Coordinates of C-alpha atoms in Angstrom, one line a residue:
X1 CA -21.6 -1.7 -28.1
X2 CA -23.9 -0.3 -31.1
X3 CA -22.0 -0.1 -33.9
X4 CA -22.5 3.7 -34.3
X5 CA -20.4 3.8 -31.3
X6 CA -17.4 2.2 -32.3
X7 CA -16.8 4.8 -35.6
X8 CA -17.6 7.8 -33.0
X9 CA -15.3 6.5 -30.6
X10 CA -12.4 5.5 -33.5
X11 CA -13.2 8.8 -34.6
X12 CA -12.4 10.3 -31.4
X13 CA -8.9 8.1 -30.9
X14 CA -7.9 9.3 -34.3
X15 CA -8.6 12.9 -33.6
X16 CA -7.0 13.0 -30.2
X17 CA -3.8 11.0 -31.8
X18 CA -3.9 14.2 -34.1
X19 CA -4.4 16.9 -31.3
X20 CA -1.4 15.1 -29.3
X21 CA 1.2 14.5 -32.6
X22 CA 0.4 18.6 -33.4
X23 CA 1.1 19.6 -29.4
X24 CA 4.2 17.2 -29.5
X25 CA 5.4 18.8 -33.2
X26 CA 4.6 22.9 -32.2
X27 CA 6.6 22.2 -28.7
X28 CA 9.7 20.4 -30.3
X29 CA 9.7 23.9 -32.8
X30 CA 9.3 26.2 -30.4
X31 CA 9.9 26.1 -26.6
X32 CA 11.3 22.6 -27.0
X33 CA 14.3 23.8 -28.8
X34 CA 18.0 23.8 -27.0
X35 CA 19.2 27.5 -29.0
X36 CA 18.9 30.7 -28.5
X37 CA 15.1 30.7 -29.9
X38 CA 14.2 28.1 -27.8
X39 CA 15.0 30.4 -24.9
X40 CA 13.1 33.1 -27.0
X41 CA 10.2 30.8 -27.4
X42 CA 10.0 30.1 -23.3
X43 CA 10.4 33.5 -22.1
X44 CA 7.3 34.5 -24.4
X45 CA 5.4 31.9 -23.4
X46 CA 5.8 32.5 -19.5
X47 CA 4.7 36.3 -20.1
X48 CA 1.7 35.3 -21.9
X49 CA 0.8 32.7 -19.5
X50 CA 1.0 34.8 -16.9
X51 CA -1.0 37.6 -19.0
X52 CA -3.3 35.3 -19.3
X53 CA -3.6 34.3 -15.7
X54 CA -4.5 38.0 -14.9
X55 CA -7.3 38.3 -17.5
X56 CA -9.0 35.2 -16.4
X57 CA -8.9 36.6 -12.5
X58 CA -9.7 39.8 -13.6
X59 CA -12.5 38.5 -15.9
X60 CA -13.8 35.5 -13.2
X61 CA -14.1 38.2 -10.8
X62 CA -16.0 40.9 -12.6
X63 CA -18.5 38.0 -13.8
X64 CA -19.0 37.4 -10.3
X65 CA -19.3 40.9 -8.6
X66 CA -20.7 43.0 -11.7
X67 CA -22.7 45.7 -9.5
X68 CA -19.2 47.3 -9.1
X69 CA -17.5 46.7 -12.3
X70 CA -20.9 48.3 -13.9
X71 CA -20.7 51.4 -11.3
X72 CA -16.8 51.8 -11.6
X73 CA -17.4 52.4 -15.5
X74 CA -20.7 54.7 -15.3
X75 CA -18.7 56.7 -12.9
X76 CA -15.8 56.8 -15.1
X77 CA -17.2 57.3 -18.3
X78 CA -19.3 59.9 -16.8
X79 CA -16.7 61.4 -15.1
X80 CA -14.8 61.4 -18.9
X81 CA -18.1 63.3 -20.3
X82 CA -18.6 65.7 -17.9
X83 CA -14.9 66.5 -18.1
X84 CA -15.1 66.5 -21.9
X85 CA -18.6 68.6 -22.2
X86 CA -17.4 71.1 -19.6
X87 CA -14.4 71.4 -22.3
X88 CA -12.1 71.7 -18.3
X89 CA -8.6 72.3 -19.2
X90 CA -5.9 69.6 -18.2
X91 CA -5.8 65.7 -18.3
X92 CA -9.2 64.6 -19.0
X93 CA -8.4 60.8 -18.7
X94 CA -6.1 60.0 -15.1
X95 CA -9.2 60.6 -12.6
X96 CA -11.9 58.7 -14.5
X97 CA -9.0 55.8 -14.8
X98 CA -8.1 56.4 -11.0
X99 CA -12.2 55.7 -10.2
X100 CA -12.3 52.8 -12.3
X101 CA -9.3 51.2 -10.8
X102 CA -10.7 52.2 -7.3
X103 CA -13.6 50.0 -8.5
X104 CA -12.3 47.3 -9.6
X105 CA -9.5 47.2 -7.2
X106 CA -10.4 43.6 -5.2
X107 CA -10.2 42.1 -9.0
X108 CA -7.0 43.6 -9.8
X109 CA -5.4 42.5 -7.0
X110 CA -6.7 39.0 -7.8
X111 CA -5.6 38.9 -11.1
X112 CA -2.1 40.1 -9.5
X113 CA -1.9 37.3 -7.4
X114 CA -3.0 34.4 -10.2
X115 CA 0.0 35.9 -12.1
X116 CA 2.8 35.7 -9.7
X117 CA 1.9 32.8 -8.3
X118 CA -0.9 30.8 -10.7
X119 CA -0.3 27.1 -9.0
X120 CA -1.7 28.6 -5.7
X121 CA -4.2 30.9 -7.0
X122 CA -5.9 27.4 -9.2
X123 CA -5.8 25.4 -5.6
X124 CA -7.6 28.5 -4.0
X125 CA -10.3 28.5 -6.7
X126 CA -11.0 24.9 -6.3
X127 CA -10.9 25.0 -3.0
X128 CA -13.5 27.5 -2.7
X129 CA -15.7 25.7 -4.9
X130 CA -15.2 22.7 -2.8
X131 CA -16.4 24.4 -0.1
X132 CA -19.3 25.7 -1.7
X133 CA -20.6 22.7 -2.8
X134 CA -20.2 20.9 0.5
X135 CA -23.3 22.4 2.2
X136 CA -25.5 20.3 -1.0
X137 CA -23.2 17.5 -0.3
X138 CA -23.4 17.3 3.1
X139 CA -27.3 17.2 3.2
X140 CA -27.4 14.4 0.4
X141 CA -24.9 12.0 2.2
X142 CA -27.4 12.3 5.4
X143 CA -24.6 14.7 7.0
X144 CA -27.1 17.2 8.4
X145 CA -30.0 17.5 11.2
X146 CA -33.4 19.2 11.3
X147 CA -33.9 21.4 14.2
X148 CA -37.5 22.1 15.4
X149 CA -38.0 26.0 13.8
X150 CA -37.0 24.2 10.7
X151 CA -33.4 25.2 9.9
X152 CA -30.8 22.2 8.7
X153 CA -27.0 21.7 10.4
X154 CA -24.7 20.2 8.7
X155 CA -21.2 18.9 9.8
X156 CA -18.9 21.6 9.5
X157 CA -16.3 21.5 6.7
X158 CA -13.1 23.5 8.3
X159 CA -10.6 24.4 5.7
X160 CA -9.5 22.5 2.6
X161 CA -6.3 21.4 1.9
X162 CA -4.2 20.5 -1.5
X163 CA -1.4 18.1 -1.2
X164 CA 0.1 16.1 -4.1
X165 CA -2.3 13.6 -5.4
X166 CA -5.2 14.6 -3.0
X167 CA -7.4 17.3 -1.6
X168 CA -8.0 17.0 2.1
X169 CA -11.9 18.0 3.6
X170 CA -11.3 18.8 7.5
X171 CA -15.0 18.1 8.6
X172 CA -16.1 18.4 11.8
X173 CA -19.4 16.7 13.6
X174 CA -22.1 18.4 15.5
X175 CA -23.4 17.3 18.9
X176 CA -25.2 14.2 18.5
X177 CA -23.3 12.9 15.5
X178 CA -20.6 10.8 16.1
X179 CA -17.4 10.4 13.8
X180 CA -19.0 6.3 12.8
X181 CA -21.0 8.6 10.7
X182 CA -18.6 10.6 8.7
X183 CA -16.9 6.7 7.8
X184 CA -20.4 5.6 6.4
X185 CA -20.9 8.7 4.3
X186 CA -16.8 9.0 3.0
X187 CA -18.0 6.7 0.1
X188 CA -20.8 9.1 -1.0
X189 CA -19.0 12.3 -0.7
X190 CA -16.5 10.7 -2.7
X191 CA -18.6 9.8 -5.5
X192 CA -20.1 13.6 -5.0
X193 CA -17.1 15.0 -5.8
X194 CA -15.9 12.7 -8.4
X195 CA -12.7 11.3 -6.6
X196 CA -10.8 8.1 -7.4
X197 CA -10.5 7.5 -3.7
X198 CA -10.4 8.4 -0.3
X199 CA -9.4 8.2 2.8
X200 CA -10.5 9.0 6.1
X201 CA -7.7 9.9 9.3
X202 CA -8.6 10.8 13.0
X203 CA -7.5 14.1 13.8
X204 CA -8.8 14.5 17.0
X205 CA -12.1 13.5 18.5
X206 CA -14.6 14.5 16.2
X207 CA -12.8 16.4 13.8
X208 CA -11.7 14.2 10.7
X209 CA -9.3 14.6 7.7
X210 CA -10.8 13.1 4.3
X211 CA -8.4 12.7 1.8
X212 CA -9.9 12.9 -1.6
X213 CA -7.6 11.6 -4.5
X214 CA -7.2 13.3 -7.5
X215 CA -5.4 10.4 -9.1
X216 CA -6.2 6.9 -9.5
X217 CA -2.6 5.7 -11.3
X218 CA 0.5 5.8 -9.8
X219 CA 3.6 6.1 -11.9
X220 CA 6.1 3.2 -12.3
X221 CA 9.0 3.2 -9.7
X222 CA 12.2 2.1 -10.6
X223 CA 14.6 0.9 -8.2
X224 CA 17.8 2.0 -7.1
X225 CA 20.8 0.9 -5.2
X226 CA 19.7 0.9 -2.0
X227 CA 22.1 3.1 0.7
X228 CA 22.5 1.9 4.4
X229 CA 20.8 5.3 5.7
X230 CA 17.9 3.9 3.7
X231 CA 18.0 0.4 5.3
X232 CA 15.1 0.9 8.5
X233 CA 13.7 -2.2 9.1
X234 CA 10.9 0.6 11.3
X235 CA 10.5 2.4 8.0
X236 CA 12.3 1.1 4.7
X237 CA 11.4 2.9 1.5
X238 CA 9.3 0.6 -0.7
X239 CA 7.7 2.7 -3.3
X240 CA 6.0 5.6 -4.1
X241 CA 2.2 6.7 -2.4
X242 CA -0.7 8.0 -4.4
X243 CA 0.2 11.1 -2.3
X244 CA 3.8 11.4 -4.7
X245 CA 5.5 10.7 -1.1
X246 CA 7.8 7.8 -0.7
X247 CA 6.1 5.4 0.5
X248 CA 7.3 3.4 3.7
X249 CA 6.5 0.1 5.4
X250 CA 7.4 -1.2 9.0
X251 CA 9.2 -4.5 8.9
X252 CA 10.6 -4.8 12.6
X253 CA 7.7 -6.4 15.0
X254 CA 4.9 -7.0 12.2
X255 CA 4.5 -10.1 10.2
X256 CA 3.0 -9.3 6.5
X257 CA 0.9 -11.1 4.2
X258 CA 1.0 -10.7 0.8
X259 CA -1.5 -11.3 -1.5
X260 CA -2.1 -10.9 -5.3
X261 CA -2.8 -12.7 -8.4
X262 CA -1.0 -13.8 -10.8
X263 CA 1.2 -11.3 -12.3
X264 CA 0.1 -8.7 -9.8
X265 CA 3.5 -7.7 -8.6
X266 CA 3.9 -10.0 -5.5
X267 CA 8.1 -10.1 -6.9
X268 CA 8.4 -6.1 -6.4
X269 CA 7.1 -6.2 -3.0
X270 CA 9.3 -9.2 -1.9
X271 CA 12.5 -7.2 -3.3
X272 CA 11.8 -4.5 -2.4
X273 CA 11.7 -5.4 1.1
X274 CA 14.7 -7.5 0.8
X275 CA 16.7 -5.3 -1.5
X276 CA 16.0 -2.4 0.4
X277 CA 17.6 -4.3 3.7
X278 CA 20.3 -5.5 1.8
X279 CA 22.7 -2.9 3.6
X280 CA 21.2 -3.9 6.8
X281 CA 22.1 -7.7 5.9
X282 CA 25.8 -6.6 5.1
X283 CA 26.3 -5.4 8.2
X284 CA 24.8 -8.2 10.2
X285 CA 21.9 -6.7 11.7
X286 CA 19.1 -8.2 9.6
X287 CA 19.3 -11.9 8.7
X288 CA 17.1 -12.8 5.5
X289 CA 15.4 -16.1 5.2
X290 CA 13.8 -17.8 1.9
X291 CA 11.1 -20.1 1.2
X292 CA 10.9 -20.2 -2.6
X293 CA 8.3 -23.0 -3.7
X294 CA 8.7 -22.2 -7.3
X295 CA 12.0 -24.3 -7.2
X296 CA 14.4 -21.2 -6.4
X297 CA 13.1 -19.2 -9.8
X298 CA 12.2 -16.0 -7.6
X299 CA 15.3 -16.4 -4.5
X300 CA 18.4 -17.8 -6.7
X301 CA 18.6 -14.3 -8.5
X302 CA 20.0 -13.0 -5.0
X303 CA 21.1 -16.0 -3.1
X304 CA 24.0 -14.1 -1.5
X305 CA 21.7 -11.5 0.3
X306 CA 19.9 -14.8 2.4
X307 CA 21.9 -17.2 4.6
X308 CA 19.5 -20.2 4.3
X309 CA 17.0 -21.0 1.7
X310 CA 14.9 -23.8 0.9
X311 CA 13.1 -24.5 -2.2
X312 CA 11.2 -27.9 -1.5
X313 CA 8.5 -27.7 1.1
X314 CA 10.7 -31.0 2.9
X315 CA 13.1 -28.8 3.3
X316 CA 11.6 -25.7 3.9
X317 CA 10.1 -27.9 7.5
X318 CA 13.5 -28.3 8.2
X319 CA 14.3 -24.2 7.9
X320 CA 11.1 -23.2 10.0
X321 CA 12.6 -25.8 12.7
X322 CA 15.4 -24.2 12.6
X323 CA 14.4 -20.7 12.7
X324 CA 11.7 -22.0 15.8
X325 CA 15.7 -23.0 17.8
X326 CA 16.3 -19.2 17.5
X327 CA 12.8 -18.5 18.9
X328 CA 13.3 -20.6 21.5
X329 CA 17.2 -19.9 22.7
X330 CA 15.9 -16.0 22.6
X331 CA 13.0 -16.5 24.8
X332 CA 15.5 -17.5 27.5
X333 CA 18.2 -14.4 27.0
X334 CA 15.3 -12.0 27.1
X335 CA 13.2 -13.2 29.8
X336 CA 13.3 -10.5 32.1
X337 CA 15.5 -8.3 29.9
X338 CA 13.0 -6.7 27.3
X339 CA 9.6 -7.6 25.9
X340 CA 10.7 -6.1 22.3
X341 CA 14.0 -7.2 20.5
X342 CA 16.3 -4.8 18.9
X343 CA 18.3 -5.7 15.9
X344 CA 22.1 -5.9 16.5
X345 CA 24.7 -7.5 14.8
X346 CA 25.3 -9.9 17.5
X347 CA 21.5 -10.6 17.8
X348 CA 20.3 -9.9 13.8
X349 CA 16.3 -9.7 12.8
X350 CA 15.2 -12.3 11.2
X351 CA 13.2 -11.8 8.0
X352 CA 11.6 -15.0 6.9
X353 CA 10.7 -14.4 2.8
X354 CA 8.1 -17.1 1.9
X355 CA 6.9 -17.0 -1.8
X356 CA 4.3 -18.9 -2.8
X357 CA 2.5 -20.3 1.0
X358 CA 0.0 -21.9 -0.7
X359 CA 2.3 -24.5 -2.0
X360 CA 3.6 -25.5 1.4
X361 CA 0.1 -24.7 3.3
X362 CA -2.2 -26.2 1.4
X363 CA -0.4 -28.2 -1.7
X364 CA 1.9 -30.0 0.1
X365 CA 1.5 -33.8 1.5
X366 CA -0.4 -34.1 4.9
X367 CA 2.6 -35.0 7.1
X368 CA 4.3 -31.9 5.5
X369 CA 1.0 -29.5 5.6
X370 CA 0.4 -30.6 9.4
X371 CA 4.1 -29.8 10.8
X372 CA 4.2 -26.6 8.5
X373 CA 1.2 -25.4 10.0
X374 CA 2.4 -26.2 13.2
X375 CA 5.4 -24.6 12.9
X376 CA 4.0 -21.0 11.4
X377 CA 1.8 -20.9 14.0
X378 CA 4.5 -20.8 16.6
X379 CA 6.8 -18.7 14.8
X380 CA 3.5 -16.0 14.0
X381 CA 2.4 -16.0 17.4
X382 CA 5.7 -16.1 19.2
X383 CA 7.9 -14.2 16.9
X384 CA 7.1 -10.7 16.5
X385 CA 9.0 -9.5 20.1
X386 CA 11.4 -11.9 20.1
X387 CA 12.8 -10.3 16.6
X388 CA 11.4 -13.2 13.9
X389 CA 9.0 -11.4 11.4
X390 CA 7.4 -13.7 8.4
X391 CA 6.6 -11.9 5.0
X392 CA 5.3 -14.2 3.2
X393 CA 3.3 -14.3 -0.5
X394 CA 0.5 -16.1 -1.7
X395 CA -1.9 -15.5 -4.9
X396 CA -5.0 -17.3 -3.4
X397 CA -6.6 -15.9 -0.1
X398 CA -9.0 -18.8 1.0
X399 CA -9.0 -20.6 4.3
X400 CA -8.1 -23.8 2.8
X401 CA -4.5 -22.0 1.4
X402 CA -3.9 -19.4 4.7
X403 CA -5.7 -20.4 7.1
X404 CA -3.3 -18.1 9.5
X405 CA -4.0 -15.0 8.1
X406 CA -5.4 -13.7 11.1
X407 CA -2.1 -13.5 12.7
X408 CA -0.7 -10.8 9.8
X409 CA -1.5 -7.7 11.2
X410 CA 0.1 -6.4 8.3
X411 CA -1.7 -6.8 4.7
X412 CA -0.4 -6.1 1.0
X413 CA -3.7 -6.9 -0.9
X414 CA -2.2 -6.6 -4.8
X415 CA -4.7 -7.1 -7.7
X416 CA -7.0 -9.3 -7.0
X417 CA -9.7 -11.0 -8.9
X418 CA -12.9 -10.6 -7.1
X419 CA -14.4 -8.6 -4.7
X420 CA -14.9 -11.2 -1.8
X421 CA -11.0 -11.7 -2.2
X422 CA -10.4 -8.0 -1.2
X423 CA -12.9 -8.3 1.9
X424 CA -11.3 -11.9 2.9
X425 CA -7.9 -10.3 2.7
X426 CA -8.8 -6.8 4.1
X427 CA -11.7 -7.2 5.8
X428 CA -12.8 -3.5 7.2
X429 CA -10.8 -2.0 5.2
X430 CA -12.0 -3.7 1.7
X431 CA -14.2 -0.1 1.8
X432 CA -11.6 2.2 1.6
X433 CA -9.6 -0.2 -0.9
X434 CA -11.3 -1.9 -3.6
X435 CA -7.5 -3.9 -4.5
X436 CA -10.5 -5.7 -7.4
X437 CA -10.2 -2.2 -9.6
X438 CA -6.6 -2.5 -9.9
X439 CA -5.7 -2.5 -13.5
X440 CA -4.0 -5.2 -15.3
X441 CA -1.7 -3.1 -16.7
X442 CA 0.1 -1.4 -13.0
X443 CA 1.8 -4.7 -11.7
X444 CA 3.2 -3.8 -8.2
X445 CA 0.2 -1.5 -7.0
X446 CA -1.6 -2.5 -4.3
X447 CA -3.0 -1.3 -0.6
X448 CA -1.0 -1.2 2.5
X449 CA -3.0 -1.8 5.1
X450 CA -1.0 -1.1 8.5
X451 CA -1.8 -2.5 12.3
X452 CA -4.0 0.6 12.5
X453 CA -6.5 -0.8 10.0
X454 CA -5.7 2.4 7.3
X455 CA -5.2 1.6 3.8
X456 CA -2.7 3.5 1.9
X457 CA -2.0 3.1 -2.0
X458 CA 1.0 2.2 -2.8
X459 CA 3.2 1.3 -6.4
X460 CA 6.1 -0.8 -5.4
X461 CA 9.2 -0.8 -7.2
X462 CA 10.2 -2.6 -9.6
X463 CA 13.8 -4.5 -9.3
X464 CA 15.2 -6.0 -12.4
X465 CA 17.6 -8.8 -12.9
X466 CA 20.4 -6.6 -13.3
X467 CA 19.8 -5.0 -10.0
X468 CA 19.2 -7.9 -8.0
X469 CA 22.8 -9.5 -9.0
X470 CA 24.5 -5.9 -8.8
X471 CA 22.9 -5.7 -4.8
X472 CA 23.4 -9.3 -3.7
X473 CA 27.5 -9.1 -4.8
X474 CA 27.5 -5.7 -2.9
X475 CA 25.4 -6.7 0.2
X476 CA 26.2 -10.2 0.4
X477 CA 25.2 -11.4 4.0
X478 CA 27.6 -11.9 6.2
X479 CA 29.2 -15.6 6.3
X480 CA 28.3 -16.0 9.8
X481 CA 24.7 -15.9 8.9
X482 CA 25.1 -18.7 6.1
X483 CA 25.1 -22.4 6.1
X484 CA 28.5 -24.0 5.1
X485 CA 28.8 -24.7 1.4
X486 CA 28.9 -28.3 0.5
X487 CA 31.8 -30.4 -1.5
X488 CA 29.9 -31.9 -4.0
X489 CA 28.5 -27.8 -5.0
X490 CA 25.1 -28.3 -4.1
X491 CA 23.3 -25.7 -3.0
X492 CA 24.2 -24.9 0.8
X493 CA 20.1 -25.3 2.1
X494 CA 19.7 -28.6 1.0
X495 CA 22.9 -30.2 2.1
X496 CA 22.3 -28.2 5.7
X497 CA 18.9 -30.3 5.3
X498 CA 20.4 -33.7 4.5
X499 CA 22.9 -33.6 6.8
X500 CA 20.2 -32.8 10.0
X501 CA 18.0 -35.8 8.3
X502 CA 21.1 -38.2 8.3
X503 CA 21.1 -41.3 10.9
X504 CA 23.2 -43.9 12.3
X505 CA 23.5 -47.0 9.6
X506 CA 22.4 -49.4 11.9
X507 CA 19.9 -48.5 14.6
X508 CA 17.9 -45.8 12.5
X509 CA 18.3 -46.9 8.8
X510 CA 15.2 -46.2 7.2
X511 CA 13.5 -44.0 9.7
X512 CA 13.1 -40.3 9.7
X513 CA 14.3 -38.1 12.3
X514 CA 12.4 -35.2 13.8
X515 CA 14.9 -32.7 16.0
X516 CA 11.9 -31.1 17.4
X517 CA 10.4 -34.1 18.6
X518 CA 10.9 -35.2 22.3
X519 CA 13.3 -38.3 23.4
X520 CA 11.9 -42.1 23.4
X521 CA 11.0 -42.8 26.9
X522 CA 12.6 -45.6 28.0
X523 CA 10.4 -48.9 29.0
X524 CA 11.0 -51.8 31.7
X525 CA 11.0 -54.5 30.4
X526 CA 8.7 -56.8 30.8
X527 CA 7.9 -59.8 33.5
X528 CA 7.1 -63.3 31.9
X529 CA 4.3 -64.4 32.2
X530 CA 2.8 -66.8 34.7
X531 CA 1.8 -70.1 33.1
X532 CA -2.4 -70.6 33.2
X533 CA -3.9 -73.6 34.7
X534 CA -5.5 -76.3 32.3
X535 CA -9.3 -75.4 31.5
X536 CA -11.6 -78.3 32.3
X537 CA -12.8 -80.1 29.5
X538 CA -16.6 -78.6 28.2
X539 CA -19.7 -80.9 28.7
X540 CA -21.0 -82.5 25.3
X541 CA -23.3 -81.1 23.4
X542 CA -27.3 -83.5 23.5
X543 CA -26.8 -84.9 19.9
X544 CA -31.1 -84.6 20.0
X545 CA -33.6 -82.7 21.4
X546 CA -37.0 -84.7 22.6
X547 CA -39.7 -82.6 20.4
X548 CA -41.7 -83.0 23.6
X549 CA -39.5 -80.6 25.3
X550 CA -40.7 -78.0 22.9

């Protein structure tokens, strides 16, 4: 940066600190005040707002169509002369006002309208430029085809839309353009109309919504107590969209991957999830798990809301062993019954919260990395019907540190760091959500991208301490979903862990036990051997060769 850059731009900062402190001062005197002049103050300004909503439509709309504004005031004014000359007796002024307003009548029904209702009448303004400009932006983002007496179709743009955060293009194809080509150009007609993102949804064959955003941060979210009508593991509240909705993210049947750098967020999603089924975990019909890597740092804060956590990758093997025994003892009660399991308190869903993968995937020592890989794999092929879903959260998205991430159809792709980390992690959709622009300074943003392959952008809320504790003593899980607590005040997952890993003094002292692993096969024991015949001696060796042998 030239250095007569940096004064123009401190210059600028200084005056728009200025402009801002003067707003902030002239609204705390006037319409910011609680009295009766306060009061005064706002019921000016909405008159003169709305005054001034009427001139502007009134004065657009005369710019725009000035043959009849010009003809509506010849005719009056000469109307007003002829009256005047003629020296005719009676009002000289109501007919040549009458003509004028007849004149100008479309703008004064506009301006009518921009002052009732000025919110609507701005979104109908921009929509109509929106849709004027799309003809020149159709034909540069190669939208359009050349017919042979020279005339140029372009894909037709239906209607425009306005919803909160985004303005939404209804375009249409023309034979012999398929919808493929609207997905290609969405990038360009973006850019052409100086969005901060888009996205592109199937209406119906060859008609497609573009949603244009109009805003490119989304506001922190704070959490709240979470309330059991809130607690749908097929659509639990987790933040809020770039739309303003609330956004929502499917739990039941789909195993998520989470992935962000460091200090990207990764602990909003994780609570949010978990928080937001704490209810759910009350009542017994979700059962949380936790892997926490970190040593317990992220999972401790609401140990009451899981019923068995591990915080060593030795004895997170023995949790994913024994979360693999409820795979397998419901593969034989629903054989037959249903191909899709459905959360009761009798039969719970499992939600196995794994923070930090990478450290059990990829850190960990070989015997550990080769059974916890072994394991996963089961449990992220075999558990989505069966009622086992893994969310699990890793900063670094190579092959070497998840190598399974192929079997997440569902994707949380935080900040990341580089562009080939947002295509590893999203793949296709890498297009639609570049989770490299994120800023630094919005932890807990990041793209949803759902089975369907659409990205949505979402700002996860944030759960303090405070909250965390208040939750987990509220929505403490059930005792029939935790491991008994030990004498010696351990924490519960590890002394579940030692006691599976304990063995008889004598026989197995020393040697590890696997439960997975199948039962010795017993051995015959073995004949004697028959004993061998004496060899016959060997025939001495020539102690010298006759060189005429040679």
């Amino acid at each position: 940066m030239s250095t007569t850059t940096m004064p123009k731009t401190a210059l600028r900062a200084r005056l728009d600190a200025r402009v801002a402190s003067a707003r902030a001062g002239v609204r705390a005197s006037t319409v910011g005040r609680n009295d009766w002049m306060g009061k005064t103050w706002r019921v000016a300004a909405w008159i003169a707002y709305r005054d001034w909503m009427f001139t502007r439509a009134l004065t657009v709309w005369a710019a725009k169509h000035w043959m009849p504004t010009v003809l509506g005031v010849v005719v009056s004014v000469s109307w007003w002369g002829v009256l005047t000359l003629a020296d005719v007796p009676g009002d000289r002024i109501t007919w040549p006002l009458v003509a004028l307003l007849v004149f100008w009548s479309p703008g004064i029904v506009l301006g009518l309208f921009a002052m009732i209702a000025p919110a609507r009448y701005r979104r109908r303004v921009h929509a109509h430029k929106i849709a004027a400009y799309w003809p020149e932006v159709a034909r540069s983002c190669a939208l359009y085809r050349t017919e042979p007496d020279g005339t140029v179709t372009v894909s037709t743009l239906r209607h425009v839309a306005h919803q909160p955060g985004a303005v939404v293009l209804r375009v249409e194809t023309f034979p012999g353009q398929t919808p493929d080509t609207l997905h290609r150009a969405a990038p360009a007609i973006a850019s052409a109309y100086r969005a901060h993102g888009f996205e592109v949804i199937p209406v119906k064959p060859g008609v497609l919504d573009l949603a244009l955003f109009t805003t490119y941060r989304i506001p922190p979210v704070a959490a709240r107590m979470p309330v059991p009508e809130g607690a749908n593991p097929d659509a639990l509240p987790v933040g809020l969209a770039r739309t303003g909705h609330v956004a929502e993210m499917v739990v039941r049947g789909r195993h998520t991957l989470v992935v962000g750098a460091t200090g990207a967020g990764k602990g909003s999603v994780l609570w949010s999830v978990i928080g937001g089924l704490a209810p759910a975990i009350h009542d017994g019909t979700v059962c949380a798990w936790g892997l926490d890597l970190k040593g317990g740092v992220e999972l401790e804060m609401g140990r009451a809301l899981f019923g068995r956590v591990a915080y060593t990758s030795e004895d997170s093997i023995e949790v994913l062993r024994a979360l693999m025994r409820v795979i397998d003892r419901r593969k034989e009660s629903m054989r037959g019954v249903s191909r899709l399991h459905v959360p009761t308190s009798a039969e719970p869903l499992h939600v196995l919260m794994v923070d930090e993968l990478a450290d059990l995937m990829a850190y960990s020592e070989f015997e550990t990395r080769r059974e916890a890989d072994r394991l996963m794999s089961k449990i992220l092929t075999q558990g989505r019907a069966l009622g086992v879903v893994v969310v699990a959260c890793v900063q670094n998205p190579r092959q070497e540190a998840v190598g399974q991430r192929n079997l997440y159809p569902q994707k949380i792709a935080l900040r990341l760091d580089s562009d080939i980390e947002s295509d590893m992690v999203l793949g296709p959709a890498a297009l639609q959500a570049p989770a490299h622009e994120i800023s630094r300074s919005d932890p807990g943003t990041g793209y949803l991208v759902r089975e369907d392959g659409a990205p949505v952008m979402v700002r996860f809320a944030y759960w303090p301490d405070e909250l965390i504790r208040e939750v987990a003593v509220r929505y403490a899980a059930p005792a029939s979903h935790s491991a008994p607590e030990p004498r010696d005040g351990a924490d519960a997952a590890n002394a579940w862990a030692a006691a599976a890993r304990r063995t008889t003094p004598n026989d197995n002292a020393g040697k590890p036990t696997n439960e997975d692993a199948p039962a010795p096969r017993t051995r015959k024991p073995r004949a004697p051997r028959k004993p061998r015949a004496p060899r016959a001696p060997r025939p001495a060796a020539a102690a010298a060769i006759d060189p005429e042998e040679v």
